[in-house]
Amino acid sequence: MAKARGSRVQRPTPAREHEVLASVPRDQWLAVYTQMLTIRVFEEHVHDLWRRGKMPGLAHLYIGQEAVAVGVCQALRPDDYITSTHRGHGHCLAKGAAADRMFAELLGKAAGYCRGKGGSMHIADPETGNLGANAIVAGSAGIATGAALSAKMRGSAQVAACFFGEGALGQGVLYEAMNMAALWKLPVIYVCENNLYNEYTHYAETTAGEMAARSAAFAISTTEVDGQDVRAVYAAAHAAVQRARQGGGPTFLLCHTYRFHGHHVGDVDRSYYRSKEEEQQWRSGRDPLRILADWLRAQGTAQPDDFERIERSVRALVEAAVQFALSAPYPEASEVHQDVYA
Amino acid sequence: MAKARGSRVQRPTPAREHEVLASVPRDQWLAVYTQMLTIRVFEEHVHDLWRRGKMPGLAHLYIGQEAVAVGVCQALRPDDYITSTHRGHGHCLAKGAAADRMFAELLGKAAGYCRGKGGSMHIADPETGNLGANAIVAGSAGIATGAALSAKMRGSAQVAACFFGEGALGQGVLYEAMNMAALWKLPVIYVCENNLYNEYTHYAETTAGEMAARSAAFAISTTEVDGQDVRAVYAAAHAAVQRARQGGGPTFLLCHTYRFHGHHVGDVDRSYYRSKEEEQQWRSGRDPLRILADWLRAQGTAQPDDFERIERSVRALVEAAVQFALSAPYPEASEVHQDVYA
Amino acid sequence: MSMPETAATPPATGAVREITFGQAIREALAEEMRRDPRVFIIGEDVAEAGTPFKVLSGLVEEFGRERVIDSPISEAGITGLATGAAMTGMRPVVDIMFGDFLTLAMDQIANQAAKVHYMSGGKLKVPLVVRTTLGATRRSAAQHSQSLHAWVSHVPGLKVALPSTPYDAKGLLKSAIRDDSPVVFFEDKMMYTMRGGVPAEEYTIPLGVAEVKRPGGDITIVATSSMVHVALAAAEALAAEGISAEVVDPRTTMPLDTETIIESARKTGRAMVVDEGYERYGVTAEIAAVIAEGAFQYLDAPVRRLGAMHVPIPFSPVLEDLTVPTPETVAATARALCGRA
Amino acid sequence: MSMPETAATPPATGAVREITFGQAIREALAEEMRRDPRVFIIGEDVAEAGTPFKVLSGLVEEFGRERVIDSPISEAGITGLATGAAMTGMRPVVDIMFGDFLTLAMDQIANQAAKVHYMSGGKLKVPLVVRTTLGATRRSAAQHSQSLHAWVSHVPGLKVALPSTPYDAKGLLKSAIRDDSPVVFFEDKMMYTMRGGVPAEEYTIPLGVAEVKRPGGDITIVATSSMVHVALAAAEALAAEGISAEVVDPRTTMPLDTETIIESARKTGRAMVVDEGYERYGVTAEIAAVIAEGAFQYLDAPVRRLGAMHVPIPFSPVLEDLTVPTPETVAATARALCGRA
Ligand SMILES: Cc1ncc(C[n+]2csc(CCOP(=O)(O)OP(=O)(O)O)c2C)c(N)n1
Ligand SMILES: Cc1ncc(C[n+]2csc(CCOP(=O)(O)OP(=O)(O)O)c2C)c(N)n1
Ligand SMILES: [Mg+2]
Ligand SMILES: [Mg+2]
């Protein structure tokens, strides 16, 4: 299959200057908007595929958190690394994955990024620096930190961004990895997406003290940011990436955000753990797409028909990707034995 | 075997008032001194037994750190819990273990606390609240915290003290346990004995940031204390125990100390990781026994012949304990199958 | 594998209801929690959520958040806390959501909980239950589909239960909770909605006693957990061809009821072992070795093993379904063993 | 068990030196680090201390602290970092001081390193070596004496090596480092000072090839790691009684050279398996099952297994020595199998 079909998300070149936001051409924010919308529409289709019984298993939608993945990946080079989580579609797309091969993977097809062997929670794409989504909470803390160690040893000036939910703060291995990252000044950025819930439990019930203190305790530079504002995320990530690339060591980026949907597609009755009002407030008041769109409009960078044009093209692209995946063949039975050992 | 033979270390009743140090009768400090000396002499005999080829395996001497175990255990009730480490003899003795059954365990004899099955690194004695030494670094963080959870659930007002070396800060499970202790306000005291070395590596090479920040990040009340000054340790531990017993939750007690000997009895050539001068400085200037003795002398509480008398009786007691253990029988072969399942 | 809707009915002595496997688990927990105030539950999303599988729904309402404790995502930590609580007078039941996450708790399970009793010369006890899941074919991919019971079965000091029916699930779980040793209890995720008869009155099933789930004379199929139903389906197919298969369910791998297993193999002269863990160095190896030794003089053919394929479990349904034993592969193996290939 | 001082000499093709097992490990590492700048070592006290067993002494002097990295006491963390480094162009060798601490790294080993290649559809590779120890009788008690190689042998995606001589140790470790899959490499602590012949010139030993360490015709003794020497000592004693034992060393449990093992058993008609891991659900079970199936028609007696006793390893020397196979128990079992009891 062609490596970069039409649906690959555009990644504008990251700005190098320190006056980060000012230096980003306004047009670029349109590309950012397009990326975020692509993730949104991608996830809507995932939801739809599942409801129609076309997608095996479950999936964890990223809707509501798009600004985090896109803002961070904007600040990365194509050869920089990311690791992702069970809620990983947004990270993969933002780092450059093509929607069609993503869908193919979600449907267990041979054209998928992992030839159907990984599925929603294990999409990996070394060509875009994606070392893999991970179904173990905090399971990639070590991997991302090790990629940073490797980058440092190889002198490649690559950076690794490690995405995880605030639930990962419960896992000891995160602290083990952060300790080493700080000790050895590794070029890794821990991107903690605090979407308020560990599955069905509010973080306040599982997290003692201040989240930001956890990384600060390891002398890791720690920044809190509004995860619904992609420009804020980008600025913070850009600074972190610069630090990392210049040998300044790790950063912990605490992004406050919210998942608009359930923990996974099957999590429909949510009222026992969070109110409809809360959801409504975030959806209407803190939608990262709306926040960026409002800014673009206020700046005069985009007009209503720009948004319509973008939406049309994104929808066309994602729908084509879905069709591609639906009609793609499953792997041959013989593949089951392949790639156990390298 | 008799439960409490003569060699059981005396534990004076802990003071209840808040003006802790003032309230402790001066005489009591003599008993504290006796305890500390008992540990010192016990460990000297361990060393000697090993050198004479009488003790199987290895042992990690507590010499130099006596003030920590004794200061903390002074503040505990007999039914309070402790958990200990590979360097555990001091903790066990301070909590009330008898030297003879300790030696018997170290020699693998049936009269030992664990019928010879545990050895130096696994001495447990529920009767004195000792839930066991542990040969996994940080291996008892969960156990101690669980004992505190249990105490809280049972409403027993018991407290658990969890001893560990600063090397345990490398283990993720410690953070998992501390998080829950803080969340649920569990009556547990984390006693971190910073003796500067993780085996043969200085803590500065393994520990990013400030140690005290690690627990503070979980909103755990954190106190640093001179671990060579038993009175300071006692005062801090007493405050922590009061807090814990009153439902105030966990405390992290960071005790700065030093092991006078090698990591274990076989660690003789140490110059590649620490200097003779450093050792000498601690031994001569920071000996916890000398520090307490000086204070007792300055206070007029003890005269030179008091110390001689104590030393004679401690030595006699410990030597008798060694003799007891040396002449005690090994377990029967049939015991090997016993107590796998309860 | 798709589960049959109804499991074999238990030896009924009084009123028997049809309930699901999940309900049976819940009943066992509720009854033991009512009976013994020392029993409590700790795990991720166990309270209001009642676990992602809804197995614990309703328990927090009856027993409160003090006894049904929602924890952080800390498998090692909660297992460690539970071990300490068990050593000091409580009887915790830990919920490890997916058996794959045992990897994170192995130190607490194997180095702490399993060894405390022995290392202390018998003085400390660890009446701990770790409930977790096993089983593939849920399209959950390699990190959410494993059956890792071989690991814990290997470790002295642990007991290991793998119920295959609601009846067994309830009876074994009650015994596990009352046991003074740590027990790791595996529930197949795919069985939670399977229905089966469970007596209304109280009962327990001792750990270490196998059950012949279907008697037969030509071949012995030892099967564990949901593989019992795969074996029963295969036995049904084989019966139509005139092969009478005896299905033996060990119910616990530790202790293992070697007597019942060997006796069956001696009787039939042919044996195979079916288990959903990875085949190599797995549970099938132990049981096959036990049979091969214990029934040596009686065997007309080598003992055959069917476990999960030696691959990480793939996501794609077309691949995943190839990796686990099915009624067809079990029947085919049995046929071959009986010389009817 | 006390180790013989000298191991069997290798097939020498050039200059052969007598070096210790520990030196052989060090040589393998040094040669591979010279050969390939991507190879590095990470672990606790590996640099100046050269590990508590002094196996790595001198390496930091040659390769510097960037390539011989002293880590915090973080088994999970370092295995995770090494996995990530392996995925991105390096070839790390992780040092897990005692095999008992694998418990702490099992998620990184079994859920991450083992599965990454497969889960990524073959795109990512994890050329990782985890070196660790096994073996009891060192008076180190239950948490420092285990032989947990059965766990990792069970997990698809991992290779597992257990060398028994300096020659094998060097040759297998070099292969492990060059392998593109994760390899868990077990060294018996009691063998580090054992001497044996090792060629001066470079060589490697492929993973997955067993070696007949002593030929014989009456009985096959499959033995792993230090148990090879126990088996050889037993074979020596048996020879004096007129029983000719063939000792087969699989050298790796994954891949397992079933062919050589089965062939030997077919030839002798009697087989036993000796391994220092816990016997139940352990390595002896898999190998016994393989033999019982593969040599079914040829066996005059059931395959017997000798592993570690089903107890946590006790500290007391008088008890500990009872828990592992010895030349005496191996010989007695062999005698019984040969009808000479
Ligand atoms: C080690 C581990 N424990 C438990 C789970 C089950 N689980 C999957 S997602 C999740 C909650 C994760 O919460 P968070 O990290 O905040 O990520 P979010 O889902 O909010 O994106 C849990 C408990 C898991 N996958 N891995
Ligand atoms: C999990 C684990 N990793 C490694 C070891 C080996 N080990 C034993 S003691 C020790 C150093 C411990 O240092 P610290 O915690 O500071 O205690 P100290 O010896 O200084 O009292 C190490 C690495 C172990 N026992 N457990
Ligand atoms: Mg979350
Ligand atoms: Mg220390």
XYZ file of C-alpha atoms and ligand atoms in Angstrom, chain A residues 60-62 65 85-87 121 134-139 164-169 171 193-200 203 259 263, chain C residues 44-45 52 73-75 97-98 101 104 143-144, chain D residues 107, ligand 1:
71
model
C -11.273 5.046 23.553
C -12.210 8.281 21.824
C -9.940 11.300 21.952
C -8.542 16.461 23.859
C -1.856 5.198 25.156
C -5.107 3.279 24.914
C -6.628 6.660 23.923
C -4.534 0.304 21.365
C 0.188 1.106 24.705
C -2.656 -0.635 26.497
C -0.860 -0.732 29.833
C -1.448 2.475 31.764
C 1.983 4.185 31.977
C 3.321 1.283 29.968
C -0.360 9.547 29.157
C -3.511 10.217 31.138
C -3.489 11.463 34.710
C -4.362 7.906 35.745
C -0.773 6.963 34.928
C 0.291 8.924 38.008
C 1.844 3.673 38.305
C -3.422 14.749 29.891
C -5.568 15.363 32.891
C -9.044 14.717 31.573
C -10.324 14.378 35.151
C -11.129 10.681 35.072
C -9.340 7.374 35.477
C -11.937 5.333 33.640
C -14.977 5.889 35.875
C -8.814 11.768 39.738
C -12.856 13.723 27.196
C -14.134 6.075 28.743
C -9.681 -0.034 40.232
C -13.243 1.087 39.510
C -15.718 -2.653 33.702
C -4.216 2.519 39.010
C -1.550 0.794 41.089
C -1.607 -2.961 40.710
C -8.933 -5.962 36.109
C -7.104 -7.898 33.413
C -1.708 -6.733 34.653
C 2.820 -5.443 37.516
C -1.930 -6.787 26.430
C -5.530 -7.521 27.433
C 5.451 -5.968 32.706
C -1.814 -1.145 34.257
C -3.219 -0.980 33.851
N -4.174 -0.994 34.780
C -5.456 -0.834 34.447
C -5.809 -0.669 33.146
C -7.271 -0.511 32.757
N -7.481 0.871 32.313
C -7.499 1.198 31.024
S -7.652 2.851 30.791
C -7.740 3.121 32.455
C -7.900 4.501 32.980
C -6.817 5.386 32.495
O -7.029 6.663 32.952
P -6.086 7.809 32.435
O -4.670 7.377 32.559
O -6.457 9.045 33.106
O -6.347 7.886 30.864
P -7.700 8.290 30.138
O -8.467 7.029 29.924
O -8.412 9.255 30.980
O -7.252 8.858 28.834
C -7.628 1.933 33.158
C -7.671 1.815 34.617
C -4.788 -0.691 32.186
N -5.033 -0.585 30.886
N -3.501 -0.821 32.567
